[in-house]
Amino acid sequence: MAFLMKSMLSNQVKNLGLGGGGEESKEESTPSDPAAAAGMTREEYEEYQKQMVEEKMERDAAFAQKKAERACLRVHLREKYRLPKSELDENQIQMAGDDVDLPEDLQKMVAEDQVEEEDKDSILGQLQNIQNMDMDAIKEKAQATFTEIKQAAEQKCSVM
């Protein structure tokens, strides 16, 4: 309790301006040179700062590259599914440079998708789709459609 009273009273006295000498001594004891504050020589501190700036630039470049790769993926997906283009993605790709490609894993996936789509679009792919269809159901639909057309023609034409 005595500590609490002492701290409260000393704060009040400092606010009145009667005991302001304590703060000045603290300011004088802290060095104004950041190198001395870090416990290094001036040269060591400058070298440390250079390393920090270089590391930050490397991190920023890697981050920009990742953002551009993601934007490239989004652009690819938009082209594939015929969605509207985004200027933001194109700007990110341009900012990172033109050497932005899809990551290798995604390139493999895209290549596999293209092969599958080419197989489906080919004649052999269409023939395989025909084999998978239910021919009886197709025959029934065709016969039903034919009879409907025949009945409609008979109603409209007096010769038949």
PDB file of C-alpha atoms in Angstrom:
ATOM      1  CA  MET A   1       0.000   0.000   0.000  1.00  0.00           C
ATOM      2  CA  ALA A   2       2.900   2.327   0.743  1.00  0.00           C
ATOM      3  CA  PHE A   3       4.226   1.700  -2.781  1.00  0.00           C
ATOM      4  CA  LEU A   4       0.860   2.623  -4.287  1.00  0.00           C
ATOM      5  CA  MET A   5       0.678   5.854  -2.289  1.00  0.00           C
ATOM      6  CA  LYS A   6       4.256   6.755  -3.172  1.00  0.00           C
ATOM      7  CA  SER A   7       3.718   6.192  -6.919  1.00  0.00           C
ATOM      8  CA  MET A   8       0.462   8.179  -6.907  1.00  0.00           C
ATOM      9  CA  LEU A   9       2.010  11.092  -5.032  1.00  0.00           C
ATOM     10  CA  SER A  10       5.154  11.164  -7.138  1.00  0.00           C
ATOM     11  CA  ASN A  11       3.038  11.227 -10.330  1.00  0.00           C
ATOM     12  CA  GLN A  12       0.995  14.119  -8.951  1.00  0.00           C
ATOM     13  CA  VAL A  13       4.122  16.028  -7.944  1.00  0.00           C
ATOM     14  CA  LYS A  14       5.658  15.506 -11.385  1.00  0.00           C
ATOM     15  CA  ASN A  15       2.478  16.820 -12.998  1.00  0.00           C
ATOM     16  CA  LEU A  16       2.733  19.983 -10.905  1.00  0.00           C
ATOM     17  CA  GLY A  17       6.252  20.520 -12.165  1.00  0.00           C
ATOM     18  CA  LEU A  18       7.982  20.280  -8.814  1.00  0.00           C
ATOM     19  CA  GLY A  19       9.912  17.086  -9.427  1.00  0.00           C
ATOM     20  CA  GLY A  20      10.572  17.100 -13.181  1.00  0.00           C
ATOM     21  CA  GLY A  21      14.284  16.243 -12.954  1.00  0.00           C
ATOM     22  CA  GLY A  22      13.754  12.465 -13.178  1.00  0.00           C
ATOM     23  CA  GLU A  23      12.677  12.413 -16.831  1.00  0.00           C
ATOM     24  CA  GLU A  24      15.625  14.484 -17.999  1.00  0.00           C
ATOM     25  CA  SER A  25      18.109  12.039 -16.538  1.00  0.00           C
ATOM     26  CA  LYS A  26      16.407   9.173 -18.397  1.00  0.00           C
ATOM     27  CA  GLU A  27      16.679  11.013 -21.710  1.00  0.00           C
ATOM     28  CA  GLU A  28      20.353  11.725 -21.147  1.00  0.00           C
ATOM     29  CA  SER A  29      21.125   8.090 -20.340  1.00  0.00           C
ATOM     30  CA  THR A  30      19.644   6.739 -23.606  1.00  0.00           C
ATOM     31  CA  PRO A  31      22.048   7.196 -26.501  1.00  0.00           C
ATOM     32  CA  SER A  32      20.807   9.106 -29.542  1.00  0.00           C
ATOM     33  CA  ASP A  33      22.773   6.870 -31.941  1.00  0.00           C
ATOM     34  CA  PRO A  34      20.754   3.749 -32.918  1.00  0.00           C
ATOM     35  CA  ALA A  35      23.946   1.757 -33.428  1.00  0.00           C
ATOM     36  CA  ALA A  36      25.009   2.366 -29.856  1.00  0.00           C
ATOM     37  CA  ALA A  37      21.514   1.494 -28.653  1.00  0.00           C
ATOM     38  CA  ALA A  38      21.757  -1.854 -30.458  1.00  0.00           C
ATOM     39  CA  GLY A  39      25.201  -2.503 -29.010  1.00  0.00           C
ATOM     40  CA  MET A  40      27.001  -2.402 -32.371  1.00  0.00           C
ATOM     41  CA  THR A  41      29.564  -0.237 -34.044  1.00  0.00           C
ATOM     42  CA  ARG A  42      28.429   2.194 -36.699  1.00  0.00           C
ATOM     43  CA  GLU A  43      29.748  -0.020 -39.545  1.00  0.00           C
ATOM     44  CA  GLU A  44      28.098  -3.149 -38.146  1.00  0.00           C
ATOM     45  CA  TYR A  45      24.824  -1.286 -37.798  1.00  0.00           C
ATOM     46  CA  GLU A  46      24.964  -0.017 -41.400  1.00  0.00           C
ATOM     47  CA  GLU A  47      25.755  -3.524 -42.666  1.00  0.00           C
ATOM     48  CA  TYR A  48      22.862  -4.883 -40.618  1.00  0.00           C
ATOM     49  CA  GLN A  49      20.520  -2.277 -42.101  1.00  0.00           C
ATOM     50  CA  LYS A  50      21.669  -3.162 -45.637  1.00  0.00           C
ATOM     51  CA  GLN A  51      20.994  -6.846 -44.974  1.00  0.00           C
ATOM     52  CA  MET A  52      17.551  -6.050 -43.633  1.00  0.00           C
ATOM     53  CA  VAL A  53      16.701  -3.964 -46.714  1.00  0.00           C
ATOM     54  CA  GLU A  54      17.985  -6.698 -49.064  1.00  0.00           C
ATOM     55  CA  GLU A  55      15.977  -9.389 -47.259  1.00  0.00           C
ATOM     56  CA  LYS A  56      12.860  -7.231 -47.399  1.00  0.00           C
ATOM     57  CA  MET A  57      13.334  -6.684 -51.125  1.00  0.00           C
ATOM     58  CA  GLU A  58      13.758 -10.439 -51.681  1.00  0.00           C
ATOM     59  CA  ARG A  59      10.611 -11.182 -49.681  1.00  0.00           C
ATOM     60  CA  ASP A  60       8.671  -8.535 -51.590  1.00  0.00           C
ATOM     61  CA  ALA A  61       9.882  -9.913 -54.931  1.00  0.00           C
ATOM     62  CA  ALA A  62       8.927 -13.471 -53.945  1.00  0.00           C
ATOM     63  CA  PHE A  63       5.526 -12.245 -52.764  1.00  0.00           C
ATOM     64  CA  ALA A  64       4.943 -10.349 -56.015  1.00  0.00           C
ATOM     65  CA  GLN A  65       5.938 -13.462 -57.979  1.00  0.00           C
ATOM     66  CA  LYS A  66       3.450 -15.608 -56.022  1.00  0.00           C
ATOM     67  CA  LYS A  67       0.709 -13.017 -56.534  1.00  0.00           C
ATOM     68  CA  ALA A  68       1.456 -12.972 -60.266  1.00  0.00           C
ATOM     69  CA  GLU A  69       1.343 -16.782 -60.433  1.00  0.00           C
ATOM     70  CA  ARG A  70      -2.035 -16.772 -58.726  1.00  0.00           C
ATOM     71  CA  ALA A  71      -3.251 -14.078 -61.117  1.00  0.00           C
ATOM     72  CA  CYS A  72      -1.994 -16.162 -64.036  1.00  0.00           C
ATOM     73  CA  LEU A  73      -3.967 -19.127 -62.739  1.00  0.00           C
ATOM     74  CA  ARG A  74      -7.102 -16.999 -62.424  1.00  0.00           C
ATOM     75  CA  VAL A  75      -6.617 -15.686 -65.974  1.00  0.00           C
ATOM     76  CA  HIS A  76      -6.214 -19.249 -67.237  1.00  0.00           C
ATOM     77  CA  LEU A  77      -9.382 -20.388 -65.460  1.00  0.00           C
ATOM     78  CA  ARG A  78     -11.298 -17.391 -66.796  1.00  0.00           C
ATOM     79  CA  GLU A  79     -10.208 -18.259 -70.338  1.00  0.00           C
ATOM     80  CA  LYS A  80     -11.079 -21.913 -69.850  1.00  0.00           C
ATOM     81  CA  TYR A  81     -14.577 -21.234 -68.531  1.00  0.00           C
ATOM     82  CA  ARG A  82     -15.123 -18.151 -70.712  1.00  0.00           C
ATOM     83  CA  LEU A  83     -15.540 -15.751 -67.795  1.00  0.00           C
ATOM     84  CA  PRO A  84     -14.936 -11.989 -68.040  1.00  0.00           C
ATOM     85  CA  LYS A  85     -11.333 -10.839 -67.738  1.00  0.00           C
ATOM     86  CA  SER A  86     -10.018  -8.933 -64.736  1.00  0.00           C
ATOM     87  CA  GLU A  87      -7.756  -5.913 -65.187  1.00  0.00           C
ATOM     88  CA  LEU A  88      -6.361  -6.395 -61.690  1.00  0.00           C
ATOM     89  CA  ASP A  89      -4.966  -9.813 -62.582  1.00  0.00           C
ATOM     90  CA  GLU A  90      -3.459  -8.531 -65.816  1.00  0.00           C
ATOM     91  CA  ASN A  91      -1.842  -5.635 -63.945  1.00  0.00           C
ATOM     92  CA  GLN A  92      -0.312  -7.996 -61.380  1.00  0.00           C
ATOM     93  CA  ILE A  93       1.139 -10.136 -64.150  1.00  0.00           C
ATOM     94  CA  GLN A  94       2.596  -7.087 -65.878  1.00  0.00           C
ATOM     95  CA  MET A  95       4.096  -5.764 -62.635  1.00  0.00           C
ATOM     96  CA  ALA A  96       5.885  -9.059 -62.014  1.00  0.00           C
ATOM     97  CA  GLY A  97       7.201  -9.245 -65.556  1.00  0.00           C
ATOM     98  CA  ASP A  98       6.395 -11.461 -68.474  1.00  0.00           C
ATOM     99  CA  ASP A  99       8.243 -14.500 -67.114  1.00  0.00           C
ATOM    100  CA  VAL A 100       5.265 -15.484 -64.967  1.00  0.00           C
ATOM    101  CA  ASP A 101       4.027 -18.981 -65.652  1.00  0.00           C
ATOM    102  CA  LEU A 102       1.744 -21.400 -63.945  1.00  0.00           C
ATOM    103  CA  PRO A 103       3.455 -23.451 -61.249  1.00  0.00           C
ATOM    104  CA  GLU A 104       4.663 -26.865 -62.427  1.00  0.00           C
ATOM    105  CA  ASP A 105       1.960 -28.792 -60.565  1.00  0.00           C
ATOM    106  CA  LEU A 106      -0.750 -26.698 -62.157  1.00  0.00           C
ATOM    107  CA  GLN A 107       0.847 -27.008 -65.585  1.00  0.00           C
ATOM    108  CA  LYS A 108       0.638 -30.802 -65.262  1.00  0.00           C
ATOM    109  CA  MET A 109      -3.004 -30.572 -64.241  1.00  0.00           C
ATOM    110  CA  VAL A 110      -3.817 -28.264 -67.151  1.00  0.00           C
ATOM    111  CA  ALA A 111      -2.044 -30.576 -69.593  1.00  0.00           C
ATOM    112  CA  GLU A 112      -4.060 -33.546 -68.298  1.00  0.00           C
ATOM    113  CA  ASP A 113      -7.303 -31.572 -68.651  1.00  0.00           C
ATOM    114  CA  GLN A 114      -6.422 -30.600 -72.209  1.00  0.00           C
ATOM    115  CA  VAL A 115      -5.698 -34.208 -73.139  1.00  0.00           C
ATOM    116  CA  GLU A 116      -9.029 -35.299 -71.677  1.00  0.00           C
ATOM    117  CA  GLU A 117     -10.885 -32.539 -73.526  1.00  0.00           C
ATOM    118  CA  GLU A 118      -9.151 -33.430 -76.805  1.00  0.00           C
ATOM    119  CA  ASP A 119     -10.151 -37.059 -76.301  1.00  0.00           C
ATOM    120  CA  LYS A 120     -13.756 -36.064 -75.736  1.00  0.00           C
ATOM    121  CA  ASP A 121     -13.768 -33.800 -78.807  1.00  0.00           C
ATOM    122  CA  SER A 122     -12.255 -36.406 -81.124  1.00  0.00           C
ATOM    123  CA  ILE A 123     -14.293 -38.842 -83.203  1.00  0.00           C
ATOM    124  CA  LEU A 124     -13.173 -41.755 -81.060  1.00  0.00           C
ATOM    125  CA  GLY A 125     -14.343 -39.903 -77.963  1.00  0.00           C
ATOM    126  CA  GLN A 126     -17.741 -39.332 -79.562  1.00  0.00           C
ATOM    127  CA  LEU A 127     -17.950 -42.998 -80.494  1.00  0.00           C
ATOM    128  CA  GLN A 128     -17.240 -43.966 -76.900  1.00  0.00           C
ATOM    129  CA  ASN A 129     -20.026 -41.645 -75.776  1.00  0.00           C
ATOM    130  CA  ILE A 130     -22.388 -43.347 -78.205  1.00  0.00           C
ATOM    131  CA  GLN A 131     -21.530 -46.728 -76.718  1.00  0.00           C
ATOM    132  CA  ASN A 132     -22.388 -45.420 -73.262  1.00  0.00           C
ATOM    133  CA  MET A 133     -25.840 -44.211 -74.378  1.00  0.00           C
ATOM    134  CA  ASP A 134     -28.988 -46.233 -73.920  1.00  0.00           C
ATOM    135  CA  MET A 135     -29.943 -47.115 -77.483  1.00  0.00           C
ATOM    136  CA  ASP A 136     -33.401 -48.384 -76.561  1.00  0.00           C
ATOM    137  CA  ALA A 137     -34.302 -45.059 -74.980  1.00  0.00           C
ATOM    138  CA  ILE A 138     -33.048 -43.192 -78.043  1.00  0.00           C
ATOM    139  CA  LYS A 139     -35.101 -45.455 -80.360  1.00  0.00           C
ATOM    140  CA  GLU A 140     -38.221 -44.876 -78.277  1.00  0.00           C
ATOM    141  CA  LYS A 141     -37.728 -41.103 -78.346  1.00  0.00           C
ATOM    142  CA  ALA A 142     -37.140 -41.126 -82.082  1.00  0.00           C
ATOM    143  CA  GLN A 143     -40.256 -43.233 -82.731  1.00  0.00           C
ATOM    144  CA  ALA A 144     -42.358 -41.036 -80.463  1.00  0.00           C
ATOM    145  CA  THR A 145     -41.135 -37.911 -82.214  1.00  0.00           C
ATOM    146  CA  PHE A 146     -41.783 -39.469 -85.627  1.00  0.00           C
ATOM    147  CA  THR A 147     -45.352 -40.453 -84.709  1.00  0.00           C
ATOM    148  CA  GLU A 148     -46.024 -36.940 -83.328  1.00  0.00           C
ATOM    149  CA  ILE A 149     -44.788 -35.358 -86.565  1.00  0.00           C
ATOM    150  CA  LYS A 150     -46.817 -37.838 -88.627  1.00  0.00           C
ATOM    151  CA  GLN A 151     -50.008 -37.083 -86.667  1.00  0.00           C
ATOM    152  CA  ALA A 152     -49.457 -33.342 -86.964  1.00  0.00           C
ATOM    153  CA  ALA A 153     -48.929 -33.689 -90.716  1.00  0.00           C
ATOM    154  CA  GLU A 154     -52.083 -35.804 -91.111  1.00  0.00           C
ATOM    155  CA  GLN A 155     -54.147 -33.185 -89.323  1.00  0.00           C
ATOM    156  CA  LYS A 156     -52.853 -30.357 -91.506  1.00  0.00           C
ATOM    157  CA  CYS A 157     -52.767 -32.173 -94.842  1.00  0.00           C
ATOM    158  CA  SER A 158     -55.890 -33.603 -96.419  1.00  0.00           C
ATOM    159  CA  VAL A 159     -53.992 -35.767 -98.960  1.00  0.00           C
ATOM    160  CA  MET A 160     -52.425 -37.987 -96.306  1.00  0.00           C
TER     161      MET A 160
END
